[in-house]
mmCIF file with all atom_site columns, C-alpha atoms in Angstrom:
data_model
loop_
_atom_site.group_PDB
_atom_site.id
_atom_site.type_symbol
_atom_site.label_atom_id
_atom_site.label_alt_id
_atom_site.label_comp_id
_atom_site.label_asym_id
_atom_site.label_entity_id
_atom_site.label_seq_id
_atom_site.pdbx_PDB_ins_code
_atom_site.Cartn_x
_atom_site.Cartn_y
_atom_site.Cartn_z
_atom_site.occupancy
_atom_site.B_iso_or_equiv
_atom_site.pdbx_formal_charge
_atom_site.auth_seq_id
_atom_site.auth_comp_id
_atom_site.auth_asym_id
_atom_site.auth_atom_id
_atom_site.pdbx_PDB_model_num
ATOM 1   C CA . UNK T 1 1   ? 20.627 -41.442 -0.003 1.00 73.00 ? 252 UNK T CA 1
ATOM 2   C CA . UNK T 1 2   ? 17.075 -40.096 -0.273 1.00 76.00 ? 253 UNK T CA 1
ATOM 3   C CA . UNK T 1 3   ? 14.406 -39.908 2.410  1.00 74.00 ? 254 UNK T CA 1
ATOM 4   C CA . UNK T 1 4   ? 11.471 -42.067 1.261  1.00 71.00 ? 255 UNK T CA 1
ATOM 5   C CA . UNK T 1 5   ? 9.018  -41.772 4.149  1.00 73.00 ? 256 UNK T CA 1
ATOM 6   C CA . UNK T 1 6   ? 8.279  -43.198 7.582  1.00 78.00 ? 257 UNK T CA 1
ATOM 7   C CA . UNK T 1 7   ? 6.723  -46.224 9.267  1.00 83.00 ? 258 UNK T CA 1
ATOM 8   C CA . UNK T 1 8   ? 4.307  -45.908 12.202 1.00 85.00 ? 259 UNK T CA 1
ATOM 9   C CA . UNK T 1 9   ? 3.194  -48.776 14.393 1.00 88.00 ? 260 UNK T CA 1
ATOM 10  C CA . UNK T 1 10  ? 5.467  -49.540 17.348 1.00 90.00 ? 261 UNK T CA 1
ATOM 11  C CA . UNK T 1 11  ? 4.670  -48.377 20.875 1.00 92.00 ? 262 UNK T CA 1
ATOM 12  C CA . UNK T 1 12  ? 8.319  -48.374 21.971 1.00 92.00 ? 263 UNK T CA 1
ATOM 13  C CA . UNK T 1 13  ? 11.775 -47.645 20.620 1.00 94.00 ? 264 UNK T CA 1
ATOM 14  C CA . UNK T 1 14  ? 12.693 -49.459 17.415 1.00 94.00 ? 265 UNK T CA 1
ATOM 15  C CA . UNK T 1 15  ? 15.679 -51.733 18.040 1.00 96.00 ? 266 UNK T CA 1
ATOM 16  C CA . UNK T 1 16  ? 16.417 -53.223 14.605 1.00 95.00 ? 267 UNK T CA 1
ATOM 17  C CA . UNK T 1 17  ? 15.365 -53.417 10.964 1.00 92.00 ? 268 UNK T CA 1
ATOM 18  C CA . UNK T 1 18  ? 15.828 -56.031 8.262  1.00 91.00 ? 269 UNK T CA 1
ATOM 19  C CA . UNK T 1 19  ? 15.166 -55.662 4.549  1.00 85.00 ? 270 UNK T CA 1
ATOM 20  C CA . UNK T 1 20  ? 14.762 -58.576 2.142  1.00 77.00 ? 271 UNK T CA 1
ATOM 21  C CA . UNK T 1 21  ? 17.508 -59.197 -0.390 1.00 73.00 ? 272 UNK T CA 1
ATOM 22  C CA . UNK T 1 22  ? 15.013 -59.830 -3.189 1.00 66.00 ? 273 UNK T CA 1
ATOM 23  C CA . UNK T 1 23  ? 13.839 -56.556 -4.712 1.00 59.00 ? 274 UNK T CA 1
ATOM 24  C CA . UNK T 1 24  ? 10.378 -57.808 -5.692 1.00 60.00 ? 275 UNK T CA 1
ATOM 25  C CA . UNK T 1 25  ? 9.335  -59.003 -2.247 1.00 59.00 ? 276 UNK T CA 1
ATOM 26  C CA . UNK T 1 26  ? 5.927  -57.926 -0.942 1.00 62.00 ? 277 UNK T CA 1
ATOM 27  C CA . UNK T 1 27  ? 7.535  -57.494 2.499  1.00 65.00 ? 278 UNK T CA 1
ATOM 28  C CA . UNK T 1 28  ? 9.660  -54.363 2.416  1.00 76.00 ? 279 UNK T CA 1
ATOM 29  C CA . UNK T 1 29  ? 10.922 -54.218 6.009  1.00 87.00 ? 280 UNK T CA 1
ATOM 30  C CA . UNK T 1 30  ? 10.642 -56.102 9.300  1.00 93.00 ? 281 UNK T CA 1
ATOM 31  C CA . UNK T 1 31  ? 11.218 -54.029 12.439 1.00 96.00 ? 282 UNK T CA 1
ATOM 32  C CA . UNK T 1 32  ? 11.610 -54.936 16.114 1.00 96.00 ? 283 UNK T CA 1
ATOM 33  C CA . UNK T 1 33  ? 10.942 -52.865 19.194 1.00 96.00 ? 284 UNK T CA 1
ATOM 34  C CA . UNK T 1 34  ? 11.197 -52.489 22.934 1.00 96.00 ? 285 UNK T CA 1
ATOM 35  C CA . UNK T 1 35  ? 7.397  -52.874 22.961 1.00 95.00 ? 286 UNK T CA 1
ATOM 36  C CA . UNK T 1 36  ? 7.987  -56.652 22.670 1.00 94.00 ? 287 UNK T CA 1
ATOM 37  C CA . UNK T 1 37  ? 6.821  -56.982 19.071 1.00 96.00 ? 288 UNK T CA 1
ATOM 38  C CA . UNK T 1 38  ? 8.104  -57.172 15.535 1.00 97.00 ? 289 UNK T CA 1
ATOM 39  C CA . UNK T 1 39  ? 6.166  -55.813 12.567 1.00 96.00 ? 290 UNK T CA 1
ATOM 40  C CA . UNK T 1 40  ? 6.358  -56.909 8.940  1.00 93.00 ? 291 UNK T CA 1
ATOM 41  C CA . UNK T 1 41  ? 5.648  -53.992 6.615  1.00 90.00 ? 292 UNK T CA 1
ATOM 42  C CA . UNK T 1 42  ? 4.277  -53.978 3.079  1.00 85.00 ? 293 UNK T CA 1
ATOM 43  C CA . UNK T 1 43  ? 4.349  -51.170 0.529  1.00 75.00 ? 294 UNK T CA 1
ATOM 44  C CA . UNK T 1 44  ? 1.757  -48.431 0.831  1.00 66.00 ? 295 UNK T CA 1
ATOM 45  C CA . UNK T 1 45  ? 0.026  -48.296 -2.582 1.00 66.00 ? 296 UNK T CA 1
ATOM 46  C CA . UNK T 1 46  ? -1.520 -44.908 -1.726 1.00 70.00 ? 297 UNK T CA 1
ATOM 47  C CA . UNK T 1 47  ? 1.786  -43.199 -0.924 1.00 64.00 ? 298 UNK T CA 1
ATOM 48  C CA . UNK T 1 48  ? 2.046  -39.984 -2.906 1.00 63.00 ? 299 UNK T CA 1
ATOM 49  C CA . UNK T 1 49  ? 4.667  -38.004 -0.986 1.00 63.00 ? 300 UNK T CA 1
ATOM 50  C CA . UNK T 1 50  ? 7.452  -38.449 1.545  1.00 60.00 ? 301 UNK T CA 1
ATOM 51  C CA . UNK T 1 51  ? 5.081  -37.065 4.189  1.00 63.00 ? 302 UNK T CA 1
ATOM 52  C CA . UNK T 1 52  ? 2.814  -40.123 3.920  1.00 63.00 ? 303 UNK T CA 1
ATOM 53  C CA . UNK T 1 53  ? 3.465  -43.536 5.457  1.00 68.00 ? 304 UNK T CA 1
ATOM 54  C CA . UNK T 1 54  ? 6.121  -45.415 3.459  1.00 71.00 ? 305 UNK T CA 1
ATOM 55  C CA . UNK T 1 55  ? 4.612  -48.758 4.396  1.00 78.00 ? 306 UNK T CA 1
ATOM 56  C CA . UNK T 1 56  ? 1.664  -50.302 6.177  1.00 83.00 ? 307 UNK T CA 1
ATOM 57  C CA . UNK T 1 57  ? 1.827  -52.953 8.904  1.00 89.00 ? 308 UNK T CA 1
ATOM 58  C CA . UNK T 1 58  ? 1.296  -56.357 7.322  1.00 91.00 ? 309 UNK T CA 1
ATOM 59  C CA . UNK T 1 59  ? 1.501  -58.418 10.544 1.00 94.00 ? 310 UNK T CA 1
ATOM 60  C CA . UNK T 1 60  ? 2.267  -57.559 14.161 1.00 96.00 ? 311 UNK T CA 1
ATOM 61  C CA . UNK T 1 61  ? 4.411  -60.454 15.410 1.00 97.00 ? 312 UNK T CA 1
ATOM 62  C CA . UNK T 1 62  ? 3.512  -60.960 19.070 1.00 96.00 ? 313 UNK T CA 1
ATOM 63  C CA . UNK T 1 63  ? 4.731  -63.627 21.468 1.00 96.00 ? 314 UNK T CA 1
ATOM 64  C CA . UNK T 1 64  ? 7.932  -62.417 23.124 1.00 96.00 ? 315 UNK T CA 1
ATOM 65  C CA . UNK T 1 65  ? 7.657  -61.268 26.741 1.00 96.00 ? 316 UNK T CA 1
ATOM 66  C CA . UNK T 1 66  ? 10.663 -58.921 26.672 1.00 96.00 ? 317 UNK T CA 1
ATOM 67  C CA . UNK T 1 67  ? 12.242 -56.339 24.388 1.00 96.00 ? 318 UNK T CA 1
ATOM 68  C CA . UNK T 1 68  ? 12.817 -57.715 20.882 1.00 97.00 ? 319 UNK T CA 1
ATOM 69  C CA . UNK T 1 69  ? 16.409 -56.812 20.111 1.00 97.00 ? 320 UNK T CA 1
ATOM 70  C CA . UNK T 1 70  ? 17.084 -58.075 16.583 1.00 96.00 ? 321 UNK T CA 1
ATOM 71  C CA . UNK T 1 71  ? 15.635 -59.676 13.470 1.00 97.00 ? 322 UNK T CA 1
ATOM 72  C CA . UNK T 1 72  ? 17.043 -61.650 10.556 1.00 94.00 ? 323 UNK T CA 1
ATOM 73  C CA . UNK T 1 73  ? 15.219 -62.636 7.372  1.00 91.00 ? 324 UNK T CA 1
ATOM 74  C CA . UNK T 1 74  ? 15.542 -65.980 5.648  1.00 79.00 ? 325 UNK T CA 1
ATOM 75  C CA . UNK T 1 75  ? 16.791 -65.786 2.063  1.00 71.00 ? 326 UNK T CA 1
ATOM 76  C CA . UNK T 1 76  ? 13.326 -66.483 0.627  1.00 68.00 ? 327 UNK T CA 1
ATOM 77  C CA . UNK T 1 77  ? 11.841 -63.803 2.987  1.00 69.00 ? 328 UNK T CA 1
ATOM 78  C CA . UNK T 1 78  ? 8.859  -65.954 3.978  1.00 86.00 ? 329 UNK T CA 1
ATOM 79  C CA . UNK T 1 79  ? 10.423 -66.428 7.423  1.00 92.00 ? 330 UNK T CA 1
ATOM 80  C CA . UNK T 1 80  ? 12.030 -64.194 10.024 1.00 94.00 ? 331 UNK T CA 1
ATOM 81  C CA . UNK T 1 81  ? 13.938 -64.960 13.216 1.00 95.00 ? 332 UNK T CA 1
ATOM 82  C CA . UNK T 1 82  ? 13.639 -62.599 16.184 1.00 97.00 ? 333 UNK T CA 1
ATOM 83  C CA . UNK T 1 83  ? 15.677 -62.578 19.399 1.00 97.00 ? 334 UNK T CA 1
ATOM 84  C CA . UNK T 1 84  ? 14.401 -61.132 22.652 1.00 97.00 ? 335 UNK T CA 1
ATOM 85  C CA . UNK T 1 85  ? 15.521 -60.164 26.122 1.00 96.00 ? 336 UNK T CA 1
ATOM 86  C CA . UNK T 1 86  ? 13.140 -62.909 27.309 1.00 95.00 ? 337 UNK T CA 1
ATOM 87  C CA . UNK T 1 87  ? 16.014 -65.256 26.313 1.00 95.00 ? 338 UNK T CA 1
ATOM 88  C CA . UNK T 1 88  ? 14.153 -66.800 23.386 1.00 96.00 ? 339 UNK T CA 1
ATOM 89  C CA . UNK T 1 89  ? 14.374 -66.830 19.617 1.00 97.00 ? 340 UNK T CA 1
ATOM 90  C CA . UNK T 1 90  ? 11.224 -67.180 17.544 1.00 96.00 ? 341 UNK T CA 1
ATOM 91  C CA . UNK T 1 91  ? 10.796 -68.200 13.926 1.00 96.00 ? 342 UNK T CA 1
ATOM 92  C CA . UNK T 1 92  ? 7.879  -66.421 12.216 1.00 96.00 ? 343 UNK T CA 1
ATOM 93  C CA . UNK T 1 93  ? 5.975  -67.213 9.041  1.00 94.00 ? 344 UNK T CA 1
ATOM 94  C CA . UNK T 1 94  ? 5.630  -63.778 7.441  1.00 91.00 ? 345 UNK T CA 1
ATOM 95  C CA . UNK T 1 95  ? 2.786  -64.944 5.194  1.00 91.00 ? 346 UNK T CA 1
ATOM 96  C CA . UNK T 1 96  ? 0.417  -65.318 8.166  1.00 95.00 ? 347 UNK T CA 1
ATOM 97  C CA . UNK T 1 97  ? 2.243  -63.626 11.061 1.00 95.00 ? 348 UNK T CA 1
ATOM 98  C CA . UNK T 1 98  ? 2.324  -66.794 13.181 1.00 96.00 ? 349 UNK T CA 1
ATOM 99  C CA . UNK T 1 99  ? 5.181  -68.022 15.353 1.00 96.00 ? 350 UNK T CA 1
ATOM 100 C CA . UNK T 1 100 ? 6.334  -71.387 13.985 1.00 96.00 ? 351 UNK T CA 1
ATOM 101 C CA . UNK T 1 101 ? 9.008  -72.296 16.550 1.00 94.00 ? 352 UNK T CA 1
ATOM 102 C CA . UNK T 1 102 ? 10.355 -71.016 19.833 1.00 94.00 ? 353 UNK T CA 1
ATOM 103 C CA . UNK T 1 103 ? 13.955 -71.644 20.860 1.00 93.00 ? 354 UNK T CA 1
ATOM 104 C CA . UNK T 1 104 ? 14.581 -71.255 24.609 1.00 92.00 ? 355 UNK T CA 1
ATOM 105 C CA . UNK T 1 105 ? 17.590 -70.457 26.798 1.00 78.00 ? 356 UNK T CA 1
ATOM 106 C CA . UNK T 1 106 ? 19.185 -68.156 24.265 1.00 64.00 ? 357 UNK T CA 1
#
C-alpha cells in the first residue's frame, strides 16, 4: 500500500469513504463527515507529489441536518446514497451535486 496524497475540504471528522468500482470514473472518492456534508472528489490534474492534494472537491453535497454517517455509490457511479443522524437517506446525482430524493424515518 502506497500513500498517494490527501483530500482537504470537510470542516468536521470524516465518517466514511466510498470509491467507484469502475477504474476510469471521473469521481475518485465520495466522503462524508460530521459537518453534515458529503463531498465528491475528482482527480487533481496538477498533482506532482504526495504532498499536494490528491483530489479536488467536485461537489459539496449539502442537505442533511445531522452528521452524515455513511455513503454508498451506485454501480454506474452517477449516484450516491448518504445516511445521516437526521434519520434520512438522500440520493445524490454526482454529475450536478443535487439531491434527487429524500427518504425519511430511517
